[in-house]
């Protein structure tokens, strides 16, 4: 990934791996023991939220012994060793590492060694009371002398470990959390003392701040409060703000270019590693140019996705736009991008050699398919669908409230394009790979990935139609039953028929995903197992399965946040949840009554908890290339039969 970044001109990148080692060493110097510190850390799959002060401890710890629920020292040390290699490679490539500073979140055991330290409990993350002991992290007031001491330790220890490789430090104190006070003088003092701690260890320090707080807590962060907080750092160039969600919800205008602080125009795009096809090519090419003409403190463009699971072209597009002072022509860009992406060799034939040293000319159908993608899935201009959506089948089944959903949180499921267009693009891609003798696209790794991705999205869109028909058949059956008409057996057959179609589609989707390793649950769980070789096996394994399914059973609004289109996950988790739903609707329809939604919720919860602790879904991957082509031909034949 570092080489990928360097090749695209990235010169500043987050390097946050191994943060827990610095945390441990710093708090040890205050007199805390490892037993005092380690329970504060979250498991590997939830470390980001722990570092931001949203959660503490390992979710699901009740499933393990005390020792099993604690992040192993062996893992922390291995991560820190990896961080040393990452930082060294960044420096070698000319990328400035952004290292973590001390944000202020502390274990409750701090009171053992600093009983007078001024700490306050942060609000429940997402105002979710049911998170209980896993939230309300303690925040050490930046005005307290211990805060400055810890800040110096964090920076000093990293300089000792990595050398003088950077002046830029990431530090976010109020990520989806509100400060203890809205008083402007207090906010100024917080920022001033925070930066003073940084500067004490590195006088040239630059505080990198995510601008997300000004969007997620915009009711709190009025312009006077924003200016008070940012103004605590007297020298504007000592702060760098990421306008985190510029392509959909930019904040630089309302914050007056972050009160004149240097800032970066960023594409967030993907929350939770969701995998739907989506992009905003118009905003990516015009938004930064407009910002350049209107803001004197814009200093760069960047990427801030929560995960990188697909849609590669929109990331390439923004990074190329950074080198142009006029909007890129996306029609030409897509065609050029395709030429470099699919580097298939010409098959033997009597035709003269192709220009380019034997590289096959790509079929025109492939360009046509990508032109449809450019003007449909990658031309999202809807403000109510601001990001990569999730697919309806990935959400907990319900009679209503999950399909055609808009907004940012919970994640949208609505489409901003006509799904028939995507099916046409799929047919063109299939034809391009199947109908030309000179094409070796089925063996081209990039095409394999893209074709599975488009196929996945087509089937995901089809699911919405089947779901609507299933729920419609259920409502029809209830309406007939309530009217006293004797048509319940017929209606239950309709519910059963649509339910069978829906479940069959999920089985087909699982088969498609199984043809490529990138789309498998097994790859994810194997990575967790590899890190657990020296300890922490149960915690890591449970964390891996939990992050993509149930975060906290008692706080369901967070569940399915990081939903994935992975073989194994689709077949053994999503499909089985929907089988419970279908069976529930069939039974209710046959009995002429409405669904007992409480019983449905209990059945789904019971299944989810059992799956989390099982070994289901970690299936082998089908052979690449031939396996994909075989599945694609079956889908094409089925499509022709269905008209």
Short mmCIF file of C-alpha atoms in Angstrom, two decimals, residues 2-13 93-96 301-302 316 318-320 322-323:
data_model
loop_
_atom_site.label_atom_id
_atom_site.label_comp_id
_atom_site.label_asym_id
_atom_site.label_seq_id
_atom_site.Cartn_x
_atom_site.Cartn_y
_atom_site.Cartn_z
CA UNK A 2 2.90 2.37 0.66
CA UNK A 3 4.29 1.78 -2.82
CA UNK A 4 0.79 2.36 -4.26
CA UNK A 5 0.64 5.66 -2.38
CA UNK A 6 4.11 6.79 -3.43
CA UNK A 7 3.41 6.02 -7.09
CA UNK A 8 0.39 8.32 -6.88
CA UNK A 9 2.29 11.23 -5.39
CA UNK A 10 1.15 10.95 -1.76
CA UNK A 11 3.67 12.70 0.48
CA UNK A 12 1.90 12.69 3.88
CA UNK A 13 0.38 9.55 5.39
CA UNK A 93 9.76 6.69 -0.37
CA UNK A 94 9.69 10.37 0.54
CA UNK A 95 6.40 10.13 2.47
CA UNK A 96 6.22 12.10 5.72
CA UNK A 301 -5.84 16.98 -1.57
CA UNK A 302 -6.09 13.59 0.05
CA UNK A 316 -6.95 7.44 -8.64
CA UNK A 318 -8.73 12.53 -7.13
CA UNK A 319 -5.00 11.93 -6.78
CA UNK A 320 -4.52 12.72 -10.46
CA UNK A 322 -4.32 17.09 -7.54
CA UNK A 323 -1.80 17.61 -10.34
#
